[in-house]
PDB file of C-alpha atoms and ligand atoms in Angstrom:
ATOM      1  CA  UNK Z   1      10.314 -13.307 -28.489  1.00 54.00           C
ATOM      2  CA  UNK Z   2      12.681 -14.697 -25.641  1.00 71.00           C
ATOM      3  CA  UNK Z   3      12.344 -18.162 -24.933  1.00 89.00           C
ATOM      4  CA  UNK Z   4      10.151 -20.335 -22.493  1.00 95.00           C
ATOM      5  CA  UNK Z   5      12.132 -22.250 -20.190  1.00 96.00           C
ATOM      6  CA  UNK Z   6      10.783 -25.831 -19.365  1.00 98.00           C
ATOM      7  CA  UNK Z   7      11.787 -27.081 -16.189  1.00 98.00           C
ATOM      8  CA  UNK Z   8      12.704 -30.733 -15.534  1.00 98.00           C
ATOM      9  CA  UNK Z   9      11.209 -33.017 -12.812  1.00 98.00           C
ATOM     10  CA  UNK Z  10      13.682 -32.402 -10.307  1.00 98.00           C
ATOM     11  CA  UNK Z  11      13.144 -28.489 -11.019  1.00 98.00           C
ATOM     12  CA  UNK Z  12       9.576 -28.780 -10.770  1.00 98.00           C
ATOM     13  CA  UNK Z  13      10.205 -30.434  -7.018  1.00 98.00           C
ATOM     14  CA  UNK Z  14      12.572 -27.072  -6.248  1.00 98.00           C
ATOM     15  CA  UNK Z  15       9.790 -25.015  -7.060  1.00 98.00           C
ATOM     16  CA  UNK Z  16       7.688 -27.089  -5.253  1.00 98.00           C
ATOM     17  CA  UNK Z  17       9.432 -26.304  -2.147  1.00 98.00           C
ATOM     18  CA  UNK Z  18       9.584 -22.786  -2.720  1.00 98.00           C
ATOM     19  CA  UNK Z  19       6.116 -22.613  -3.585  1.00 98.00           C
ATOM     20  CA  UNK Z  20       5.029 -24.146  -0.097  1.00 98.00           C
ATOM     21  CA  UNK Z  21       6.731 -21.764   1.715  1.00 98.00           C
ATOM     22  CA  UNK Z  22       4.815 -19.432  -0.226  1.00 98.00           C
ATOM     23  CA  UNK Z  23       1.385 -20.979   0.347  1.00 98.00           C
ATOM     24  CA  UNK Z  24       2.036 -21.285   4.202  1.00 98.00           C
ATOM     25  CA  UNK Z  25       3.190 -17.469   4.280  1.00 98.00           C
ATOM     26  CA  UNK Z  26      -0.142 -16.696   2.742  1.00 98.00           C
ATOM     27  CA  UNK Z  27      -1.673 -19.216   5.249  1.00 98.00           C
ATOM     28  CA  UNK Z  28      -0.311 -17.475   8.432  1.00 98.00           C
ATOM     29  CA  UNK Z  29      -0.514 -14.399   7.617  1.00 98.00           C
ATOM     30  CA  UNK Z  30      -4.272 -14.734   6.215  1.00 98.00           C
ATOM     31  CA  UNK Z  31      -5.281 -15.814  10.126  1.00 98.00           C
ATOM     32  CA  UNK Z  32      -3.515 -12.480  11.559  1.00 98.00           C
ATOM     33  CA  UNK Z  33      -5.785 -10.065   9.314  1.00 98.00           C
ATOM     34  CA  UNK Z  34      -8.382  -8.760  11.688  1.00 98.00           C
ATOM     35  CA  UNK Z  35      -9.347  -4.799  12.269  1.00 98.00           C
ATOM     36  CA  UNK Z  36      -6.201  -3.167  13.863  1.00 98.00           C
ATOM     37  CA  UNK Z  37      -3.384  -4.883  12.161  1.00 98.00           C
ATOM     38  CA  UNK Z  38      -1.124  -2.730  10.280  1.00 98.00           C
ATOM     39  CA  UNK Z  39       0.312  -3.835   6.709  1.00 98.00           C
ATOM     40  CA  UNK Z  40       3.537  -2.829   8.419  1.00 98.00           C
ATOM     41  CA  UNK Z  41       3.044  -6.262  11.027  1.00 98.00           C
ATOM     42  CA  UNK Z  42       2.064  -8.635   7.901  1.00 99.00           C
ATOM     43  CA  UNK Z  43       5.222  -7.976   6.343  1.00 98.00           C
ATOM     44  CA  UNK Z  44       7.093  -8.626   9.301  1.00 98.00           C
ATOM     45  CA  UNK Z  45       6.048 -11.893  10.084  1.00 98.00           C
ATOM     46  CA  UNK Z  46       6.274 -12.861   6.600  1.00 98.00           C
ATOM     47  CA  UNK Z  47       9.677 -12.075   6.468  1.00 98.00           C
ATOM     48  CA  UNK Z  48      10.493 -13.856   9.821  1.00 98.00           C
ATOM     49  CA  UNK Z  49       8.602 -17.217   8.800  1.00 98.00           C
ATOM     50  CA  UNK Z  50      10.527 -16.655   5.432  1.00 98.00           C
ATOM     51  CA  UNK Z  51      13.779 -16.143   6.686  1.00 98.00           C
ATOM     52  CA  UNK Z  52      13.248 -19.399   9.534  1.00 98.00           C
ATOM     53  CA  UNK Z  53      12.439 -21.671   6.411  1.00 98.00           C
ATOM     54  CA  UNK Z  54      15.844 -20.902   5.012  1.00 98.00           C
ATOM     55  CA  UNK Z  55      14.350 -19.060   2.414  1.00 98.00           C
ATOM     56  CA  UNK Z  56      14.056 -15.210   0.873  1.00 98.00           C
ATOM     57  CA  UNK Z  57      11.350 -12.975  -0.303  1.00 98.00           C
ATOM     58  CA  UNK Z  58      11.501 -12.873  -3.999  1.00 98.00           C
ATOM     59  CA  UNK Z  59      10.020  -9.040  -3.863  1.00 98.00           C
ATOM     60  CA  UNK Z  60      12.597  -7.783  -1.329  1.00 98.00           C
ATOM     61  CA  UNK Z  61      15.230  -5.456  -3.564  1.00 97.00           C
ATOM     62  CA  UNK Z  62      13.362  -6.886  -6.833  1.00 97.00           C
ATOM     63  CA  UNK Z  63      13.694  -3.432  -8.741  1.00 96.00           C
ATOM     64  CA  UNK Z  64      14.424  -1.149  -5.797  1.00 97.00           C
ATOM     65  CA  UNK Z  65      11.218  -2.800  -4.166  1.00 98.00           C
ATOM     66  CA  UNK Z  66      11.220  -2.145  -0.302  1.00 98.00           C
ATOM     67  CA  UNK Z  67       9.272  -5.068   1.609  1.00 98.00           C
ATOM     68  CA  UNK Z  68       9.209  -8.563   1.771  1.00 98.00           C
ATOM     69  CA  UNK Z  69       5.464  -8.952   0.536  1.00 98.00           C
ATOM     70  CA  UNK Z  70       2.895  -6.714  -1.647  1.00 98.00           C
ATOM     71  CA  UNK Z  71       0.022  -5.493   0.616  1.00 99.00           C
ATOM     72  CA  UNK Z  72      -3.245  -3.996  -1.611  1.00 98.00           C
ATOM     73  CA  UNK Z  73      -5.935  -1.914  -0.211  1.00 98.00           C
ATOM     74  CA  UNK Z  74      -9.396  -1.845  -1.610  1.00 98.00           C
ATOM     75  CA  UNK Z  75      -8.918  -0.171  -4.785  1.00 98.00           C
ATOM     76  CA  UNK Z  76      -5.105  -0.727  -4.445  1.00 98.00           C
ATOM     77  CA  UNK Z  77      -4.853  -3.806  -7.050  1.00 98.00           C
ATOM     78  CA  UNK Z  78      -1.214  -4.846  -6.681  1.00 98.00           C
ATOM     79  CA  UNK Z  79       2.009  -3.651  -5.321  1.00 98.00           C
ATOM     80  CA  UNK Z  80       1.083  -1.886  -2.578  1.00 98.00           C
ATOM     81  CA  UNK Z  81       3.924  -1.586  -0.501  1.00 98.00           C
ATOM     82  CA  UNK Z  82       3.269  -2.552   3.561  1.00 98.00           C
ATOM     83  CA  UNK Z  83       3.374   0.395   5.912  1.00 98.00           C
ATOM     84  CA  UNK Z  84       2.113   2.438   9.382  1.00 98.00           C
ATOM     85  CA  UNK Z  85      -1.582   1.608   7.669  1.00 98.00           C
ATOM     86  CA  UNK Z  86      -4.116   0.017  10.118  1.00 98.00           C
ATOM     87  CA  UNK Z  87      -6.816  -2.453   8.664  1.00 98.00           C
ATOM     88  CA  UNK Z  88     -10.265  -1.280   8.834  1.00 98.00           C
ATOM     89  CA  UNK Z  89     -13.478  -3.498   9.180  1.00 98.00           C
ATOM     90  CA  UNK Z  90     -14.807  -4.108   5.369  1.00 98.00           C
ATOM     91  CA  UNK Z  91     -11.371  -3.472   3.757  1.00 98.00           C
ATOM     92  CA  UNK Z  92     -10.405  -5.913   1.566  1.00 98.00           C
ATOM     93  CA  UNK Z  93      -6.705  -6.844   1.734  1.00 99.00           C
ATOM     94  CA  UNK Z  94      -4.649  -8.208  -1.157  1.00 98.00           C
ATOM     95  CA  UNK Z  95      -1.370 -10.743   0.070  1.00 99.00           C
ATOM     96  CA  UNK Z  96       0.957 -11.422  -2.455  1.00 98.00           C
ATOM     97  CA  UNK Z  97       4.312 -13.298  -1.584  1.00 98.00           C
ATOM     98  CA  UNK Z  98       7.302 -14.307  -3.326  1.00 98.00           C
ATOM     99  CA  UNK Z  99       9.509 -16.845  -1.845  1.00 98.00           C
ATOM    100  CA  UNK Z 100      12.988 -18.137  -3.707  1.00 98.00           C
ATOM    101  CA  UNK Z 101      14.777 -21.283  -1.867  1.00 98.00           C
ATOM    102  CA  UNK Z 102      17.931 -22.973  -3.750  1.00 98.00           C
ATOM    103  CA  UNK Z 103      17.792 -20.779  -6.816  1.00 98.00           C
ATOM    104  CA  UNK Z 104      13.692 -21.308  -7.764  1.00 98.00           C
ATOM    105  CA  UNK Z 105      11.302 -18.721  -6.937  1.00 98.00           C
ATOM    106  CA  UNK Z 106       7.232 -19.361  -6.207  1.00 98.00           C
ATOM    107  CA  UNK Z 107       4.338 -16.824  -6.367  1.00 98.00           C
ATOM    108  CA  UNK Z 108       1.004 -16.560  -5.192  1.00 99.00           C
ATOM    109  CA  UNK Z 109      -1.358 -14.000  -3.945  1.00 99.00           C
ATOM    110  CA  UNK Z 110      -5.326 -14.049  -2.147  1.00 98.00           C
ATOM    111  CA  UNK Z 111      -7.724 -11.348  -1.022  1.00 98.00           C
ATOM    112  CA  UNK Z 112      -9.409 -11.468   2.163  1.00 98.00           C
ATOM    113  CA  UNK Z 113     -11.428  -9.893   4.012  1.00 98.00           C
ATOM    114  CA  UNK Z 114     -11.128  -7.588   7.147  1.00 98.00           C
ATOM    115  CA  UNK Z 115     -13.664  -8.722   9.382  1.00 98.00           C
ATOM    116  CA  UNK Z 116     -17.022  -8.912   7.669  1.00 98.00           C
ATOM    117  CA  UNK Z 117     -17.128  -7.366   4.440  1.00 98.00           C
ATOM    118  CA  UNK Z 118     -19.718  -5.833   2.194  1.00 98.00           C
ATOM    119  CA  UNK Z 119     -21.824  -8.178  -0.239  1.00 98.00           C
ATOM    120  CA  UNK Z 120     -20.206  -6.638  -3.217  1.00 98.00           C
ATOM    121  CA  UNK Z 121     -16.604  -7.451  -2.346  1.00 98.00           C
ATOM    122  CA  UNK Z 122     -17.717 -10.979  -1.349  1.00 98.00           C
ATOM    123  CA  UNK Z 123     -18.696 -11.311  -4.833  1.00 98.00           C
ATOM    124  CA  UNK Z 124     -15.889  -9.955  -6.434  1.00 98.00           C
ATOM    125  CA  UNK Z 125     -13.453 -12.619  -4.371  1.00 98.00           C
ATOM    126  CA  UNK Z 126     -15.666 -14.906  -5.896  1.00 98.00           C
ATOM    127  CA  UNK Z 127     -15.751 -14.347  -9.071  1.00 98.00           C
ATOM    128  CA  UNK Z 128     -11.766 -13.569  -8.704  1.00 98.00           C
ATOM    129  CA  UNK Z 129     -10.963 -17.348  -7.190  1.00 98.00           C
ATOM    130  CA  UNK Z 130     -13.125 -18.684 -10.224  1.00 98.00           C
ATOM    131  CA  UNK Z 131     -11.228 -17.197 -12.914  1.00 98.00           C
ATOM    132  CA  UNK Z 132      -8.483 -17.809 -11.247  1.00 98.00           C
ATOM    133  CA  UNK Z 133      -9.404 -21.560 -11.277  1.00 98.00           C
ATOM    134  CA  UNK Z 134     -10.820 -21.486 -14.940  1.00 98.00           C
ATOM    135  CA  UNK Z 135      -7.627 -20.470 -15.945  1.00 98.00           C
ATOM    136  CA  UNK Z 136      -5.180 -23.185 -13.800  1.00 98.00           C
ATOM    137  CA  UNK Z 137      -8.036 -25.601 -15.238  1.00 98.00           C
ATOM    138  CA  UNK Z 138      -7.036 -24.771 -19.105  1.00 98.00           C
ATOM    139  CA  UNK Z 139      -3.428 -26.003 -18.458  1.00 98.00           C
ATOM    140  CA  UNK Z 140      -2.667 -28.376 -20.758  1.00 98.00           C
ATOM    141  CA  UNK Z 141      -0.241 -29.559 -23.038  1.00 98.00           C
ATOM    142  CA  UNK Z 142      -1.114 -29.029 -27.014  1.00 98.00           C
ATOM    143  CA  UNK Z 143      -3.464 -26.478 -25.860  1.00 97.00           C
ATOM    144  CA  UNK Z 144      -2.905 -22.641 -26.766  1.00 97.00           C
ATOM    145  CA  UNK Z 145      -1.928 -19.787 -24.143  1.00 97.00           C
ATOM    146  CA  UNK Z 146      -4.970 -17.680 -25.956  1.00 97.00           C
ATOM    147  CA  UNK Z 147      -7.227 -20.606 -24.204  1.00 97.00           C
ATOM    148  CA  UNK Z 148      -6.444 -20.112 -20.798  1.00 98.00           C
ATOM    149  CA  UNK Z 149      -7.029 -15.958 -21.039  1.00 97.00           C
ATOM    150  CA  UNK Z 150      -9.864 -16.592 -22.773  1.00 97.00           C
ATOM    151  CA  UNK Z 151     -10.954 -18.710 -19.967  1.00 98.00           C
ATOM    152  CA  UNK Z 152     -10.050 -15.727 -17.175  1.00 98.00           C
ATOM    153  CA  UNK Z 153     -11.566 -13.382 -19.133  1.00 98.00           C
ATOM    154  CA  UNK Z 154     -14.896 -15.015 -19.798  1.00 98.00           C
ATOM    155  CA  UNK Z 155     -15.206 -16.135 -16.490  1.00 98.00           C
ATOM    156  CA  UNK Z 156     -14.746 -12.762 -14.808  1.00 98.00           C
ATOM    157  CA  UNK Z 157     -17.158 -10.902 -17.887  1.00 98.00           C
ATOM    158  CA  UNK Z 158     -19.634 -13.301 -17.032  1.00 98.00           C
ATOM    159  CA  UNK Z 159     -20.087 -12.317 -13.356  1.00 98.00           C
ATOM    160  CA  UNK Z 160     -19.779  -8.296 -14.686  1.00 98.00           C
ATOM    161  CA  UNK Z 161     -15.966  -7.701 -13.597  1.00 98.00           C
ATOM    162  CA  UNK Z 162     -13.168  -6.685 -15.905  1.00 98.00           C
ATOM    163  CA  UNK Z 163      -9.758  -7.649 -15.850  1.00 98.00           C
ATOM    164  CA  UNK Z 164      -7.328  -6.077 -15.445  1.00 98.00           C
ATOM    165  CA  UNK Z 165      -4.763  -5.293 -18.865  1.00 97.00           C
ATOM    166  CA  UNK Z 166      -1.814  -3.279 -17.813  1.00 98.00           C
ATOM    167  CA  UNK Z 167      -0.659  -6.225 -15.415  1.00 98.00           C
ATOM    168  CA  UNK Z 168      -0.540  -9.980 -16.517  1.00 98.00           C
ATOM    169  CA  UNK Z 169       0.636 -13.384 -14.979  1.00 98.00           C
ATOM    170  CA  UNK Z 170       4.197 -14.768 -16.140  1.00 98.00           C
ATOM    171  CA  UNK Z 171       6.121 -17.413 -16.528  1.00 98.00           C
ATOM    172  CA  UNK Z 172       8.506 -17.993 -13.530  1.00 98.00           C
ATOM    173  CA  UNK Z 173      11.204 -20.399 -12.526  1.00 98.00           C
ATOM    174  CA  UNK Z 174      14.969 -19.279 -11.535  1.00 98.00           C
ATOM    175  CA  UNK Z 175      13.354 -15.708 -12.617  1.00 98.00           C
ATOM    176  CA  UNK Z 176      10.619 -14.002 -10.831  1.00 98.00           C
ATOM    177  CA  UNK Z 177       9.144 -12.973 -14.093  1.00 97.00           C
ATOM    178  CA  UNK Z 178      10.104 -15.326 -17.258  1.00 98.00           C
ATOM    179  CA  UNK Z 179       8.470 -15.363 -20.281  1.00 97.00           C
ATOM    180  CA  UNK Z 180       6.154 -16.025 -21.572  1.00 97.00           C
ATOM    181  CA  UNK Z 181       3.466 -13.150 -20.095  1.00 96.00           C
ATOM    182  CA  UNK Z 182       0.081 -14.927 -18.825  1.00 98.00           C
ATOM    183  CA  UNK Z 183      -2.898 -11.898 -19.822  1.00 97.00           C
ATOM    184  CA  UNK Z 184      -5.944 -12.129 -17.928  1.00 98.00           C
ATOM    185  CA  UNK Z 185      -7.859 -11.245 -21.724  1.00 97.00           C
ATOM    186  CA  UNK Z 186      -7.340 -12.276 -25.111  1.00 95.00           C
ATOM    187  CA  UNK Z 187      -5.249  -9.572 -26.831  1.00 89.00           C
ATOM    188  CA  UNK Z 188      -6.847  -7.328 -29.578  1.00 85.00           C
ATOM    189  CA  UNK Z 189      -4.102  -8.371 -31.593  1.00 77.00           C
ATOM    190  CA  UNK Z 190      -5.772 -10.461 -34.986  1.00 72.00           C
ATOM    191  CA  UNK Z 191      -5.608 -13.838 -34.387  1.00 83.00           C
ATOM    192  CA  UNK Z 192      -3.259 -13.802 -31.695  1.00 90.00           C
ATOM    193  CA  UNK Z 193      -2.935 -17.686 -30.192  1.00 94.00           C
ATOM    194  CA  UNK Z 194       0.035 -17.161 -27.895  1.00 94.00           C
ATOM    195  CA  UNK Z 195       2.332 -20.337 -27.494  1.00 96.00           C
ATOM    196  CA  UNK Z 196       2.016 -23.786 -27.316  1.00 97.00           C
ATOM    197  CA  UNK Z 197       1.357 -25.372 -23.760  1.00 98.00           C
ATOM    198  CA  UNK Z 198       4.129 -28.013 -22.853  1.00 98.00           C
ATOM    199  CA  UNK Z 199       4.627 -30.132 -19.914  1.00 98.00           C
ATOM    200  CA  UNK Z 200       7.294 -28.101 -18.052  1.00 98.00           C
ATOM    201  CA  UNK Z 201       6.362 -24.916 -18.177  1.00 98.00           C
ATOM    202  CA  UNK Z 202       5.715 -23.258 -15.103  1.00 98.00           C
ATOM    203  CA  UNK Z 203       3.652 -20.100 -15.281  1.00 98.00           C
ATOM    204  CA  UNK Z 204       1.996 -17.523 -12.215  1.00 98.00           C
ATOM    205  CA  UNK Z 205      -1.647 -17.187 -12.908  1.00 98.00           C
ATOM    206  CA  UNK Z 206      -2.904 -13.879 -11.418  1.00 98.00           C
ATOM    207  CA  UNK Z 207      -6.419 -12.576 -12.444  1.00 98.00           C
ATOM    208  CA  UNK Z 208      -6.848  -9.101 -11.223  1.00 98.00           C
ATOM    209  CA  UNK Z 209     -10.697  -8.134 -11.561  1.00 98.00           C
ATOM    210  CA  UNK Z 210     -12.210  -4.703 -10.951  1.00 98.00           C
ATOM    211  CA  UNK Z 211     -15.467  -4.125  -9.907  1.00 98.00           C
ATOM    212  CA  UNK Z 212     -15.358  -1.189 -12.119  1.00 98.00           C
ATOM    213  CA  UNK Z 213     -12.738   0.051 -15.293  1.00 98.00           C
ATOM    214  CA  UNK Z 214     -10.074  -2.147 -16.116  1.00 98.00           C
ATOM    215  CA  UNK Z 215      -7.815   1.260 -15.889  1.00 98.00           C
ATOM    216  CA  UNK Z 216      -5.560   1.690 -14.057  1.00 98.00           C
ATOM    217  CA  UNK Z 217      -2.793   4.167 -12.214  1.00 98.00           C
ATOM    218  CA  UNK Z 218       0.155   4.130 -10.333  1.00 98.00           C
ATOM    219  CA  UNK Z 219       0.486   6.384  -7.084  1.00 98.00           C
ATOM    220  CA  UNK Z 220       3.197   8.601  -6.379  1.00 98.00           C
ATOM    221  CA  UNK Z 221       5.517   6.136  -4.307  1.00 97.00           C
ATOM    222  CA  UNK Z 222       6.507   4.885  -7.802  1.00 98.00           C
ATOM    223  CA  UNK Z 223       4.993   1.261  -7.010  1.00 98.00           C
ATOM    224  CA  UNK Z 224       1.289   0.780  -5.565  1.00 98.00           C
ATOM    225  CA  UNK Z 225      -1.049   0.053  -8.689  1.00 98.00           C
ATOM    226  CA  UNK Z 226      -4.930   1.347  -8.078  1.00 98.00           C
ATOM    227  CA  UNK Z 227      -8.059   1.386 -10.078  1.00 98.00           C
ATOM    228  CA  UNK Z 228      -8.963   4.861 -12.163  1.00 98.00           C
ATOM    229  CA  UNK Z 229     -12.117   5.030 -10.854  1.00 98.00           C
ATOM    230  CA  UNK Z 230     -11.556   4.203  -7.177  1.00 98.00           C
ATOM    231  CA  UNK Z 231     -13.395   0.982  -7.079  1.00 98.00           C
ATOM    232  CA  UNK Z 232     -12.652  -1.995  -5.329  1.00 98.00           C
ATOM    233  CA  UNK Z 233      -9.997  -5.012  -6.865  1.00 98.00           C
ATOM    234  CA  UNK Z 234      -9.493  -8.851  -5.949  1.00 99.00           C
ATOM    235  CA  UNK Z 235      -6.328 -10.401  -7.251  1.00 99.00           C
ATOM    236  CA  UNK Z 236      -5.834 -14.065  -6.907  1.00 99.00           C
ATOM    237  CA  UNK Z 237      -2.984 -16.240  -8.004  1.00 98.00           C
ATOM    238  CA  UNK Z 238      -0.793 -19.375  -8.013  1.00 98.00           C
ATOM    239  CA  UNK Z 239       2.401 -20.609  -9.133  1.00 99.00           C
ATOM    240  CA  UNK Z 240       1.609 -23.564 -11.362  1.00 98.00           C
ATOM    241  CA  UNK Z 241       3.719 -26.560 -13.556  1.00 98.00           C
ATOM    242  CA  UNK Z 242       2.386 -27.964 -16.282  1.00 98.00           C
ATOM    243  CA  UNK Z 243       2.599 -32.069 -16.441  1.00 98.00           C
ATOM    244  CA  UNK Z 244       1.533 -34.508 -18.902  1.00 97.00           C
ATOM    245  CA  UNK Z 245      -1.701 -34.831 -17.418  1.00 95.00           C
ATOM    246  CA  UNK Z 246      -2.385 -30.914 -16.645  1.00 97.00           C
ATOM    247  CA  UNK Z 247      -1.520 -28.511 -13.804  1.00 98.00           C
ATOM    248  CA  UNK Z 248       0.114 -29.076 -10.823  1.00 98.00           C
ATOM    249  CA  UNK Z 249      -0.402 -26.440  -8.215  1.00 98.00           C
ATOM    250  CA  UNK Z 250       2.676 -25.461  -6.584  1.00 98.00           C
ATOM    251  CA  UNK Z 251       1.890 -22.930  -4.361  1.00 98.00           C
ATOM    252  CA  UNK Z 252      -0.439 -24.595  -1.983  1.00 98.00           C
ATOM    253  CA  UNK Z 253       0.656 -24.830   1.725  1.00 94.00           C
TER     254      UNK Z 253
HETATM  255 MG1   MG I 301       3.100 -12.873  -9.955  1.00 77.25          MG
END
């Protein structure tokens, strides 16, 4: 297995930097969603506020990708790539952003809601956001990566959601994606523990919950990610460093 990069302080402050960019992207662009907007006007003022920070989108070019932020759909889960597609009342819209400023990237996603939204989808942000904190919570040193998936996944079983499998959380740093990969489950795998937590690492913890099958597909444009059956996904995450005492969030605006 390739190796976990641990960042030092003054890394963990780069990231830092990035990762605010990141969180007020997400904050701006979270008070323009209303019925109307297109995906197509999201991206573009993310990439403008991006671009006046000094910064770049992580996503733009990463592997051919097209835009400067993901925009998900209902049943899109992740990836969804922004376009001529107008919001409608109930929809609920998945941001995630990737920001890199002097060599350090940061990553975080939400779900909200387009106008007022069914009870259903309410409750799957919520139960979303709550894994999502169960699993930031788990970050300690000494404690096992198996802990903090167990966590997500127990917290999103609970409410009657699955997780997603075929897309996980990751380390990140001077990469997008480092190692090691962050499941939202325990593996099948007997007795698998995953590493050992150590003040340093810095990982991106995404749940992805379905209201329905964990399956997934991808759709013909090679990149947007949606459910098997159709029904609705939240997807929540944050870029987060691990210190002595536990996690630091880094993505917050
Ligand atoms: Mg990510």
């Amino acid at each position: 297995m390739a190796e976990i990069n641990l960042k030092s302080p003054l890394e963990v402050a780069k990231m830092r930097s990035a990762g605010r960019i990141v969180g007020e992207t997400l904050q701006l662009l979270s008070e323009m969603v209303e019925p109307g907007i297109s995906t197509k006007e999201l991206d573009s003022a993310a990439a403008d506020y991006i671009r006046a920070q000094g910064a770049k989108a992580s996503f733009k070019g990463y592997r051919g990708f097209p835009a400067s932020i993901c925009t998900s759909v209902n049943e899109e889960i992740v990836h969804g790539i922004p376009g001529a597609r107008r919001l409608k009342e109930g929809d609920l819209l998945k941001l995630d952003v990737g920001v890199a400023l002097d060599g350090y990237h940061g990553d975080a996603a939400i779900s909200v809601p387009v106008g007022s939204v069914s009870e259903e989808i309410e409750r799957l942000m919520g139960a979303t956001r709550d894994a999502l904190s169960a699993g930031i919570a788990a970050l300690k040193p000494g404690v096992r990566l198996r802990e903090v998936c167990s966590s997500i996944q127990r917290t999103a079983e609970q409410r009657g959601y699955n997780v997603v499998r075929d897309y996980t959380g990751h380390g990140i740093g001077r990469e997008l994606h480092e190692e090691p990969k962050v499941p939202n489950y325990v593996p099948r795998r007997v007795m698998w523990q995953g590493p050992v937590l150590e003040q340093g690492m810095a990982l991106a913890i995404e749940p992805m919950l379905n209201a329905g099958t964990h399956r997934t597909k991808v759709l013909s444009d090679g990149w947007t990610v949606v459910t098997k059956d159709g029904r609705p996904s939240a997807h929540f995450e944050h870029t987060v460093a691990i210190d002595a005492d536990g996690p630091i969030i880094l993505t917050l605006s």
